[in-house]
PDB file of C-alpha atoms and ligand atoms in Angstrom:
ATOM      1  CA  UNK A   1     -32.115   9.639  43.814  1.00 96.00           C
ATOM      2  CA  UNK A   2     -31.420  13.138  44.501  1.00 98.00           C
ATOM      3  CA  UNK A   3     -26.615  13.135  43.425  1.00 98.00           C
ATOM      4  CA  UNK A   4     -24.585  15.620  43.851  1.00 98.00           C
ATOM      5  CA  UNK A   5     -20.794  15.831  42.080  1.00 98.00           C
ATOM      6  CA  UNK A   6     -18.422  17.548  44.056  1.00 98.00           C
ATOM      7  CA  UNK A   7     -15.060  18.089  42.769  1.00 97.00           C
ATOM      8  CA  UNK A   8     -12.820  20.428  41.373  1.00 97.00           C
ATOM      9  CA  UNK A   9     -12.954  22.575  38.310  1.00 96.00           C
ATOM     10  CA  UNK A  10     -12.130  19.955  35.359  1.00 94.00           C
ATOM     11  CA  UNK A  11     -12.390  17.093  37.761  1.00 97.00           C
ATOM     12  CA  UNK A  12     -15.070  14.706  35.891  1.00 96.00           C
ATOM     13  CA  UNK A  13     -18.403  15.896  37.565  1.00 97.00           C
ATOM     14  CA  UNK A  14     -19.715  16.672  33.715  1.00 95.00           C
ATOM     15  CA  UNK A  15     -18.518  13.662  32.301  1.00 95.00           C
ATOM     16  CA  UNK A  16     -19.778  11.176  35.396  1.00 97.00           C
ATOM     17  CA  UNK A  17     -22.940  13.520  35.442  1.00 96.00           C
ATOM     18  CA  UNK A  18     -23.988  12.988  32.060  1.00 94.00           C
ATOM     19  CA  UNK A  19     -23.162   9.158  32.388  1.00 95.00           C
ATOM     20  CA  UNK A  20     -25.573   8.602  35.218  1.00 96.00           C
ATOM     21  CA  UNK A  21     -28.187  10.860  34.108  1.00 96.00           C
ATOM     22  CA  UNK A  22     -28.231   8.018  31.445  1.00 95.00           C
ATOM     23  CA  UNK A  23     -27.825   5.139  33.032  1.00 95.00           C
ATOM     24  CA  UNK A  24     -30.201   6.301  36.187  1.00 96.00           C
ATOM     25  CA  UNK A  25     -33.136   8.622  33.656  1.00 97.00           C
ATOM     26  CA  UNK A  26     -32.989  11.428  35.671  1.00 97.00           C
ATOM     27  CA  UNK A  27     -32.276  14.601  34.852  1.00 97.00           C
ATOM     28  CA  UNK A  28     -28.740  16.462  35.164  1.00 97.00           C
ATOM     29  CA  UNK A  29     -28.717  20.218  36.358  1.00 97.00           C
ATOM     30  CA  UNK A  30     -25.648  22.038  35.619  1.00 97.00           C
ATOM     31  CA  UNK A  31     -24.795  25.753  37.076  1.00 95.00           C
ATOM     32  CA  UNK A  32     -22.040  25.883  34.192  1.00 93.00           C
ATOM     33  CA  UNK A  33     -24.160  25.111  31.575  1.00 93.00           C
ATOM     34  CA  UNK A  34     -27.485  27.134  32.224  1.00 94.00           C
ATOM     35  CA  UNK A  35     -24.805  30.238  32.433  1.00 92.00           C
ATOM     36  CA  UNK A  36     -23.072  29.635  29.687  1.00 91.00           C
ATOM     37  CA  UNK A  37     -26.960  29.018  27.960  1.00 91.00           C
ATOM     38  CA  UNK A  38     -27.371  32.607  29.710  1.00 92.00           C
ATOM     39  CA  UNK A  39     -23.954  33.898  28.403  1.00 90.00           C
ATOM     40  CA  UNK A  40     -24.856  32.676  24.888  1.00 89.00           C
ATOM     41  CA  UNK A  41     -28.606  33.581  24.381  1.00 92.00           C
ATOM     42  CA  UNK A  42     -27.410  37.356  26.406  1.00 91.00           C
ATOM     43  CA  UNK A  43     -30.115  37.224  28.782  1.00 91.00           C
ATOM     44  CA  UNK A  44     -29.692  39.728  31.664  1.00 89.00           C
ATOM     45  CA  UNK A  45     -28.145  37.632  33.857  1.00 87.00           C
ATOM     46  CA  UNK A  46     -26.217  36.121  31.466  1.00 90.00           C
ATOM     47  CA  UNK A  47     -24.179  39.405  30.827  1.00 90.00           C
ATOM     48  CA  UNK A  48     -24.051  39.964  34.855  1.00 87.00           C
ATOM     49  CA  UNK A  49     -22.435  36.698  35.259  1.00 92.00           C
ATOM     50  CA  UNK A  50     -20.282  36.984  32.604  1.00 92.00           C
ATOM     51  CA  UNK A  51     -17.597  38.649  34.028  1.00 91.00           C
ATOM     52  CA  UNK A  52     -17.432  36.337  36.597  1.00 94.00           C
ATOM     53  CA  UNK A  53     -17.446  33.371  34.756  1.00 94.00           C
ATOM     54  CA  UNK A  54     -14.411  34.211  32.731  1.00 91.00           C
ATOM     55  CA  UNK A  55     -12.282  35.544  34.974  1.00 91.00           C
ATOM     56  CA  UNK A  56     -12.330  32.484  37.258  1.00 93.00           C
ATOM     57  CA  UNK A  57     -14.846  34.122  40.232  1.00 95.00           C
ATOM     58  CA  UNK A  58     -18.224  32.426  41.636  1.00 97.00           C
ATOM     59  CA  UNK A  59     -21.326  33.688  40.642  1.00 96.00           C
ATOM     60  CA  UNK A  60     -22.970  35.642  43.785  1.00 96.00           C
ATOM     61  CA  UNK A  61     -24.856  33.340  45.434  1.00 96.00           C
ATOM     62  CA  UNK A  62     -27.734  34.964  45.407  1.00 94.00           C
ATOM     63  CA  UNK A  63     -28.394  34.589  41.844  1.00 94.00           C
ATOM     64  CA  UNK A  64     -27.537  30.732  41.104  1.00 96.00           C
ATOM     65  CA  UNK A  65     -29.959  30.135  44.489  1.00 95.00           C
ATOM     66  CA  UNK A  66     -32.159  32.175  42.238  1.00 93.00           C
ATOM     67  CA  UNK A  67     -31.420  29.750  39.293  1.00 94.00           C
ATOM     68  CA  UNK A  68     -31.255  26.887  40.945  1.00 94.00           C
ATOM     69  CA  UNK A  69     -35.109  26.992  42.789  1.00 94.00           C
ATOM     70  CA  UNK A  70     -36.702  27.843  39.533  1.00 93.00           C
ATOM     71  CA  UNK A  71     -35.223  24.588  37.605  1.00 95.00           C
ATOM     72  CA  UNK A  72     -35.684  21.809  40.659  1.00 96.00           C
ATOM     73  CA  UNK A  73     -39.299  23.014  40.769  1.00 95.00           C
ATOM     74  CA  UNK A  74     -39.765  21.730  36.861  1.00 96.00           C
ATOM     75  CA  UNK A  75     -41.775  18.962  35.776  1.00 97.00           C
ATOM     76  CA  UNK A  76     -38.732  16.717  34.956  1.00 97.00           C
ATOM     77  CA  UNK A  77     -37.215  17.081  37.942  1.00 97.00           C
ATOM     78  CA  UNK A  78     -39.728  15.438  40.245  1.00 96.00           C
ATOM     79  CA  UNK A  79     -38.308  12.199  39.838  1.00 95.00           C
ATOM     80  CA  UNK A  80     -35.162  13.336  40.684  1.00 97.00           C
ATOM     81  CA  UNK A  81     -32.197  15.081  39.595  1.00 98.00           C
ATOM     82  CA  UNK A  82     -28.164  14.568  39.300  1.00 98.00           C
ATOM     83  CA  UNK A  83     -27.001  18.169  40.677  1.00 98.00           C
ATOM     84  CA  UNK A  84     -23.324  19.535  38.905  1.00 98.00           C
ATOM     85  CA  UNK A  85     -21.569  22.182  40.044  1.00 96.00           C
ATOM     86  CA  UNK A  86     -24.486  23.366  42.019  1.00 98.00           C
ATOM     87  CA  UNK A  87     -23.680  23.484  45.973  1.00 98.00           C
ATOM     88  CA  UNK A  88     -20.230  25.405  45.718  1.00 98.00           C
ATOM     89  CA  UNK A  89     -20.412  27.051  48.733  1.00 98.00           C
ATOM     90  CA  UNK A  90     -21.779  26.606  52.500  1.00 98.00           C
ATOM     91  CA  UNK A  91     -24.154  29.187  52.195  1.00 98.00           C
ATOM     92  CA  UNK A  92     -25.473  27.507  48.680  1.00 98.00           C
ATOM     93  CA  UNK A  93     -26.032  23.448  50.278  1.00 98.00           C
ATOM     94  CA  UNK A  94     -27.601  25.198  53.157  1.00 98.00           C
ATOM     95  CA  UNK A  95     -30.046  27.200  50.877  1.00 98.00           C
ATOM     96  CA  UNK A  96     -30.668  23.849  48.890  1.00 97.00           C
ATOM     97  CA  UNK A  97     -30.967  22.112  53.432  1.00 97.00           C
ATOM     98  CA  UNK A  98     -33.857  24.942  53.465  1.00 97.00           C
ATOM     99  CA  UNK A  99     -35.779  24.105  50.745  1.00 96.00           C
ATOM    100  CA  UNK A 100     -36.854  20.663  51.824  1.00 96.00           C
ATOM    101  CA  UNK A 101     -34.107  19.116  49.146  1.00 96.00           C
ATOM    102  CA  UNK A 102     -33.804  15.990  50.631  1.00 96.00           C
ATOM    103  CA  UNK A 103     -30.085  14.642  49.149  1.00 98.00           C
ATOM    104  CA  UNK A 104     -29.212  10.793  48.946  1.00 97.00           C
ATOM    105  CA  UNK A 105     -25.155  11.317  48.120  1.00 98.00           C
ATOM    106  CA  UNK A 106     -22.827  13.366  47.534  1.00 98.00           C
ATOM    107  CA  UNK A 107     -19.601  11.892  45.410  1.00 98.00           C
ATOM    108  CA  UNK A 108     -16.543  14.201  45.790  1.00 98.00           C
ATOM    109  CA  UNK A 109     -14.737  13.132  42.491  1.00 98.00           C
ATOM    110  CA  UNK A 110     -11.325  13.429  43.490  1.00 97.00           C
ATOM    111  CA  UNK A 111      -8.066  14.977  41.169  1.00 97.00           C
ATOM    112  CA  UNK A 112      -4.640  16.096  41.800  1.00 94.00           C
ATOM    113  CA  UNK A 113      -4.082  20.059  40.575  1.00 94.00           C
ATOM    114  CA  UNK A 114      -1.114  18.803  38.308  1.00 90.00           C
ATOM    115  CA  UNK A 115      -3.973  16.676  36.277  1.00 93.00           C
ATOM    116  CA  UNK A 116      -5.796  19.221  36.000  1.00 93.00           C
ATOM    117  CA  UNK A 117      -4.161  21.197  33.507  1.00 86.00           C
ATOM    118  CA  UNK A 118      -3.580  18.415  31.034  1.00 86.00           C
ATOM    119  CA  UNK A 119      -7.775  18.210  30.760  1.00 91.00           C
ATOM    120  CA  UNK A 120      -8.883  21.398  30.720  1.00 92.00           C
ATOM    121  CA  UNK A 121      -6.575  22.153  27.963  1.00 90.00           C
ATOM    122  CA  UNK A 122      -7.376  19.546  26.192  1.00 92.00           C
ATOM    123  CA  UNK A 123     -11.083  20.046  27.194  1.00 95.00           C
ATOM    124  CA  UNK A 124     -13.650  20.283  23.633  1.00 96.00           C
ATOM    125  CA  UNK A 125     -17.798  21.044  24.984  1.00 95.00           C
ATOM    126  CA  UNK A 126     -20.927  21.297  22.448  1.00 95.00           C
ATOM    127  CA  UNK A 127     -22.630  24.184  22.298  1.00 93.00           C
ATOM    128  CA  UNK A 128     -25.726  23.488  22.264  1.00 92.00           C
ATOM    129  CA  UNK A 129     -26.161  20.370  24.627  1.00 92.00           C
ATOM    130  CA  UNK A 130     -22.785  21.681  27.536  1.00 91.00           C
ATOM    131  CA  UNK A 131     -21.446  18.054  27.080  1.00 93.00           C
ATOM    132  CA  UNK A 132     -18.102  17.333  27.586  1.00 94.00           C
ATOM    133  CA  UNK A 133     -15.387  15.801  26.261  1.00 96.00           C
ATOM    134  CA  UNK A 134     -11.120  15.369  26.005  1.00 95.00           C
ATOM    135  CA  UNK A 135      -8.999  15.475  22.379  1.00 95.00           C
ATOM    136  CA  UNK A 136      -7.047  12.670  24.013  1.00 94.00           C
ATOM    137  CA  UNK A 137      -8.784  10.703  27.211  1.00 93.00           C
ATOM    138  CA  UNK A 138     -12.481  11.026  25.247  1.00 95.00           C
ATOM    139  CA  UNK A 139     -12.766  11.783  22.191  1.00 96.00           C
ATOM    140  CA  UNK A 140     -15.713  12.442  20.172  1.00 97.00           C
ATOM    141  CA  UNK A 141     -16.480   9.915  17.767  1.00 98.00           C
ATOM    142  CA  UNK A 142     -16.917  12.177  14.194  1.00 98.00           C
ATOM    143  CA  UNK A 143     -14.506  14.954  15.436  1.00 97.00           C
ATOM    144  CA  UNK A 144     -15.709  18.351  16.376  1.00 97.00           C
ATOM    145  CA  UNK A 145     -19.910  17.378  16.610  1.00 98.00           C
ATOM    146  CA  UNK A 146     -21.265  16.253  19.995  1.00 97.00           C
ATOM    147  CA  UNK A 147     -22.213  11.915  19.829  1.00 96.00           C
ATOM    148  CA  UNK A 148     -25.521  13.233  21.734  1.00 93.00           C
ATOM    149  CA  UNK A 149     -26.350  16.364  19.797  1.00 96.00           C
ATOM    150  CA  UNK A 150     -24.752  17.023  16.780  1.00 97.00           C
ATOM    151  CA  UNK A 151     -24.015  20.251  17.955  1.00 96.00           C
ATOM    152  CA  UNK A 152     -20.177  21.677  16.774  1.00 97.00           C
ATOM    153  CA  UNK A 153     -17.143  21.436  19.690  1.00 97.00           C
ATOM    154  CA  UNK A 154     -15.351  24.350  21.117  1.00 95.00           C
ATOM    155  CA  UNK A 155     -13.576  25.330  23.354  1.00 93.00           C
ATOM    156  CA  UNK A 156     -14.290  27.689  26.588  1.00 91.00           C
ATOM    157  CA  UNK A 157     -12.804  30.521  27.568  1.00 89.00           C
ATOM    158  CA  UNK A 158     -12.537  29.960  30.603  1.00 92.00           C
ATOM    159  CA  UNK A 159     -10.300  27.005  30.221  1.00 93.00           C
ATOM    160  CA  UNK A 160      -7.129  29.264  29.889  1.00 90.00           C
ATOM    161  CA  UNK A 161      -4.757  28.022  31.243  1.00 89.00           C
ATOM    162  CA  UNK A 162      -4.795  31.202  33.788  1.00 90.00           C
ATOM    163  CA  UNK A 163      -8.477  30.949  34.743  1.00 92.00           C
ATOM    164  CA  UNK A 164      -7.865  27.102  35.325  1.00 93.00           C
ATOM    165  CA  UNK A 165      -5.327  28.390  38.241  1.00 93.00           C
ATOM    166  CA  UNK A 166      -7.868  31.061  39.836  1.00 93.00           C
ATOM    167  CA  UNK A 167     -10.824  28.649  39.200  1.00 95.00           C
ATOM    168  CA  UNK A 168      -8.535  26.084  41.448  1.00 96.00           C
ATOM    169  CA  UNK A 169      -7.905  29.294  44.100  1.00 96.00           C
ATOM    170  CA  UNK A 170     -11.470  29.949  44.429  1.00 96.00           C
ATOM    171  CA  UNK A 171     -12.788  25.776  44.800  1.00 97.00           C
ATOM    172  CA  UNK A 172     -10.228  25.474  47.077  1.00 97.00           C
ATOM    173  CA  UNK A 173     -11.391  29.160  49.760  1.00 98.00           C
ATOM    174  CA  UNK A 174     -15.236  28.158  48.922  1.00 98.00           C
ATOM    175  CA  UNK A 175     -15.550  24.560  47.134  1.00 98.00           C
ATOM    176  CA  UNK A 176     -13.663  22.569  48.999  1.00 98.00           C
ATOM    177  CA  UNK A 177     -15.443  22.988  52.746  1.00 98.00           C
ATOM    178  CA  UNK A 178     -18.285  21.448  51.462  1.00 98.00           C
ATOM    179  CA  UNK A 179     -17.072  17.911  51.900  1.00 98.00           C
ATOM    180  CA  UNK A 180     -17.212  18.306  55.260  1.00 98.00           C
ATOM    181  CA  UNK A 181     -20.559  19.245  55.535  1.00 98.00           C
ATOM    182  CA  UNK A 182     -21.580  16.501  53.395  1.00 98.00           C
ATOM    183  CA  UNK A 183     -19.798  13.887  55.540  1.00 98.00           C
ATOM    184  CA  UNK A 184     -21.016  15.652  58.968  1.00 97.00           C
ATOM    185  CA  UNK A 185     -24.202  14.430  57.326  1.00 96.00           C
ATOM    186  CA  UNK A 186     -22.601  10.852  56.610  1.00 97.00           C
ATOM    187  CA  UNK A 187     -23.435  11.087  52.564  1.00 97.00           C
ATOM    188  CA  UNK A 188     -20.118  11.963  51.520  1.00 98.00           C
ATOM    189  CA  UNK A 189     -18.156   9.474  49.136  1.00 98.00           C
ATOM    190  CA  UNK A 190     -14.954   9.898  48.016  1.00 98.00           C
ATOM    191  CA  UNK A 191     -13.767   8.729  44.689  1.00 97.00           C
ATOM    192  CA  UNK A 192     -10.620   8.504  42.858  1.00 96.00           C
ATOM    193  CA  UNK A 193     -11.090  10.158  40.140  1.00 96.00           C
ATOM    194  CA  UNK A 194      -7.270   9.551  38.202  1.00 94.00           C
ATOM    195  CA  UNK A 195      -8.824   6.823  36.553  1.00 90.00           C
ATOM    196  CA  UNK A 196      -9.716   6.095  33.049  1.00 94.00           C
ATOM    197  CA  UNK A 197     -13.627   7.648  32.673  1.00 95.00           C
ATOM    198  CA  UNK A 198     -14.885   4.395  32.371  1.00 96.00           C
ATOM    199  CA  UNK A 199     -12.820   3.058  35.594  1.00 97.00           C
ATOM    200  CA  UNK A 200     -13.742   6.394  36.841  1.00 97.00           C
ATOM    201  CA  UNK A 201     -17.845   5.508  35.942  1.00 97.00           C
ATOM    202  CA  UNK A 202     -17.611   2.631  37.804  1.00 97.00           C
ATOM    203  CA  UNK A 203     -16.844   3.789  40.671  1.00 97.00           C
ATOM    204  CA  UNK A 204     -19.627   6.444  41.083  1.00 97.00           C
ATOM    205  CA  UNK A 205     -22.234   3.787  40.174  1.00 96.00           C
ATOM    206  CA  UNK A 206     -20.349   1.357  43.305  1.00 96.00           C
ATOM    207  CA  UNK A 207     -20.605   4.286  46.095  1.00 96.00           C
ATOM    208  CA  UNK A 208     -24.241   5.339  44.333  1.00 94.00           C
ATOM    209  CA  UNK A 209     -25.340   1.134  45.788  1.00 91.00           C
ATOM    210  CA  UNK A 210     -23.704   1.268  48.983  1.00 79.00           C
TER     211      UNK A 210
HETATM  212  P1  AP5 B 301     -18.860  24.926  35.982  1.00 55.24           P
HETATM  213  O1  AP5 B 301     -18.828  24.360  34.449  1.00 55.24           O
HETATM  214  O2  AP5 B 301     -19.201  23.859  36.432  1.00 55.24           O
HETATM  215  O3  AP5 B 301     -17.032  24.568  35.933  1.00 55.24           O
HETATM  216  P2  AP5 B 301     -16.585  24.058  37.017  1.00 55.24           P
HETATM  217  O4  AP5 B 301     -17.045  22.934  38.288  1.00 55.24           O
HETATM  218  O5  AP5 B 301     -15.443  24.526  37.159  1.00 55.24           O
HETATM  219  O6  AP5 B 301     -15.990  22.343  36.582  1.00 55.24           O
HETATM  220  P3  AP5 B 301     -15.778  22.408  34.577  1.00 55.24           P
HETATM  221  O7  AP5 B 301     -17.041  21.995  34.263  1.00 55.24           O
HETATM  222  O8  AP5 B 301     -14.389  22.602  34.743  1.00 55.24           O
HETATM  223  O9  AP5 B 301     -15.216  20.223  35.221  1.00 55.24           O
HETATM  224  P4  AP5 B 301     -15.526  19.587  35.679  1.00 55.24           P
HETATM  225  O10 AP5 B 301     -15.682  18.545  36.596  1.00 55.24           O
HETATM  226  O11 AP5 B 301     -17.934  19.105  34.706  1.00 55.24           O
HETATM  227  O12 AP5 B 301     -15.050  18.151  34.411  1.00 55.24           O
HETATM  228  P5  AP5 B 301     -15.881  17.724  33.268  1.00 55.24           P
HETATM  229  O13 AP5 B 301     -16.098  16.304  32.626  1.00 55.24           O
HETATM  230  O14 AP5 B 301     -15.687  18.549  31.774  1.00 55.24           O
HETATM  231  O15 AP5 B 301     -18.605  26.533  36.211  1.00 55.24           O
HETATM  232  C1  AP5 B 301     -17.933  27.426  35.415  1.00 55.24           C
HETATM  233  C2  AP5 B 301     -18.453  28.422  35.710  1.00 55.24           C
HETATM  234  O16 AP5 B 301     -19.393  29.195  36.086  1.00 55.24           O
HETATM  235  C3  AP5 B 301     -17.545  28.660  37.523  1.00 55.24           C
HETATM  236  O17 AP5 B 301     -16.140  29.168  36.977  1.00 55.24           O
HETATM  237  C4  AP5 B 301     -18.370  29.519  37.451  1.00 55.24           C
HETATM  238  O18 AP5 B 301     -17.950  31.035  37.861  1.00 55.24           O
HETATM  239  C5  AP5 B 301     -19.868  30.186  37.660  1.00 55.24           C
HETATM  240  N1  AP5 B 301     -20.622  28.734  38.751  1.00 55.24           N
HETATM  241  C6  AP5 B 301     -21.143  27.923  37.971  1.00 55.24           C
HETATM  242  N2  AP5 B 301     -21.909  27.260  39.057  1.00 55.24           N
HETATM  243  C7  AP5 B 301     -21.942  28.213  39.898  1.00 55.24           C
HETATM  244  C8  AP5 B 301     -22.357  28.051  41.433  1.00 55.24           C
HETATM  245  N3  AP5 B 301     -23.046  27.493  41.857  1.00 55.24           N
HETATM  246  N4  AP5 B 301     -22.164  29.005  41.667  1.00 55.24           N
HETATM  247  C9  AP5 B 301     -21.424  30.110  41.593  1.00 55.24           C
HETATM  248  N5  AP5 B 301     -20.607  30.110  40.082  1.00 55.24           N
HETATM  249  C10 AP5 B 301     -21.311  29.301  39.618  1.00 55.24           C
HETATM  250  O19 AP5 B 301     -13.634  17.238  32.777  1.00 55.24           O
HETATM  251  C11 AP5 B 301     -12.815  18.026  32.454  1.00 55.24           C
HETATM  252  C12 AP5 B 301     -12.172  17.375  31.488  1.00 55.24           C
HETATM  253  O20 AP5 B 301     -11.330  15.600  31.430  1.00 55.24           O
HETATM  254  C13 AP5 B 301     -12.319  17.490  29.795  1.00 55.24           C
HETATM  255  O21 AP5 B 301     -12.137  17.221  28.958  1.00 55.24           O
HETATM  256  C14 AP5 B 301     -12.902  15.369  29.965  1.00 55.24           C
HETATM  257  O22 AP5 B 301     -13.243  15.104  28.424  1.00 55.24           O
HETATM  258  C15 AP5 B 301     -11.706  15.290  30.653  1.00 55.24           C
HETATM  259  N6  AP5 B 301     -12.125  13.862  31.383  1.00 55.24           N
HETATM  260  C16 AP5 B 301     -12.807  13.996  32.370  1.00 55.24           C
HETATM  261  N7  AP5 B 301     -12.755  12.761  33.189  1.00 55.24           N
HETATM  262  C17 AP5 B 301     -11.726  11.754  32.703  1.00 55.24           C
HETATM  263  C18 AP5 B 301     -10.805  10.671  33.687  1.00 55.24           C
HETATM  264  N8  AP5 B 301     -11.236   9.969  34.125  1.00 55.24           N
HETATM  265  N9  AP5 B 301      -9.676  11.105  32.491  1.00 55.24           N
HETATM  266  C19 AP5 B 301      -9.751  11.679  32.183  1.00 55.24           C
HETATM  267  N10 AP5 B 301      -9.855  12.789  31.611  1.00 55.24           N
HETATM  268  C20 AP5 B 301     -11.098  12.527  32.028  1.00 55.24           C
HETATM  269 MG1   MG B 302     -18.113  20.456  33.665  1.00 55.24          MG
END
């Protein structure tokens, strides 16, 4: 199965992708996590992407399309995968089509902008695997430690309130048009992402069974 999670920054794409990945036993390919890994290890691509990410802009299409092309060719993706944070522009969606990737479902997690700010300020992510937590809504079992990989939990630089405003603007301008793109292909399901993590998961799994 090939699934895309769409939604505003902080809508819960990473959280739901992580849960669905375990349930369906297929990997999640998170473009944000790939970027943050490149930043942390200081690769040339990471250095280029840093300025874009930390100011809340999108990394240029040709860079992320090149990365996704390589990643999806890996062996673990041969029985399906979940895309979290890709595509985010129409040219990126067209690039997936050109690669001959047949998408089964696109889940749009719908959360209003006003709820996003609150989620971002409380978010912590694993330094090692990128899994997201929230201090109040989705705390780890042990404070400051990732349930999955035992990595240290840190706050993302682009979660500063001012940067979040930029990311939301970029989302509305460049990513939201993807809803119509996939609606016209008949594969879009919009779900309410304002419920608890568990209730949102139930809606996601229901949409995947449709
Ligand atoms: P990326 O990391 O993908 O950022 P994003 O889309 O802005 O998404 P987030 O990770 O912020 O949100 P999420 O939807 O995953 O929410 P989460 O589950 O963590 O990308 C970062 C940057 O990299 C981009 O800005 C861009 O520069 C670059 N980039 C990445 N992909 C790119 C691409 N394709 N093209 C170009 N550039 C690209 O949840 C958020 C918080 O809410 C967490 O704390 C969580 O615990 C909590 N939460 C989740 N669900 C609930 C719930 N139901 N109730 C209460 N709290 C909840
Ligand atoms: Mg994420």
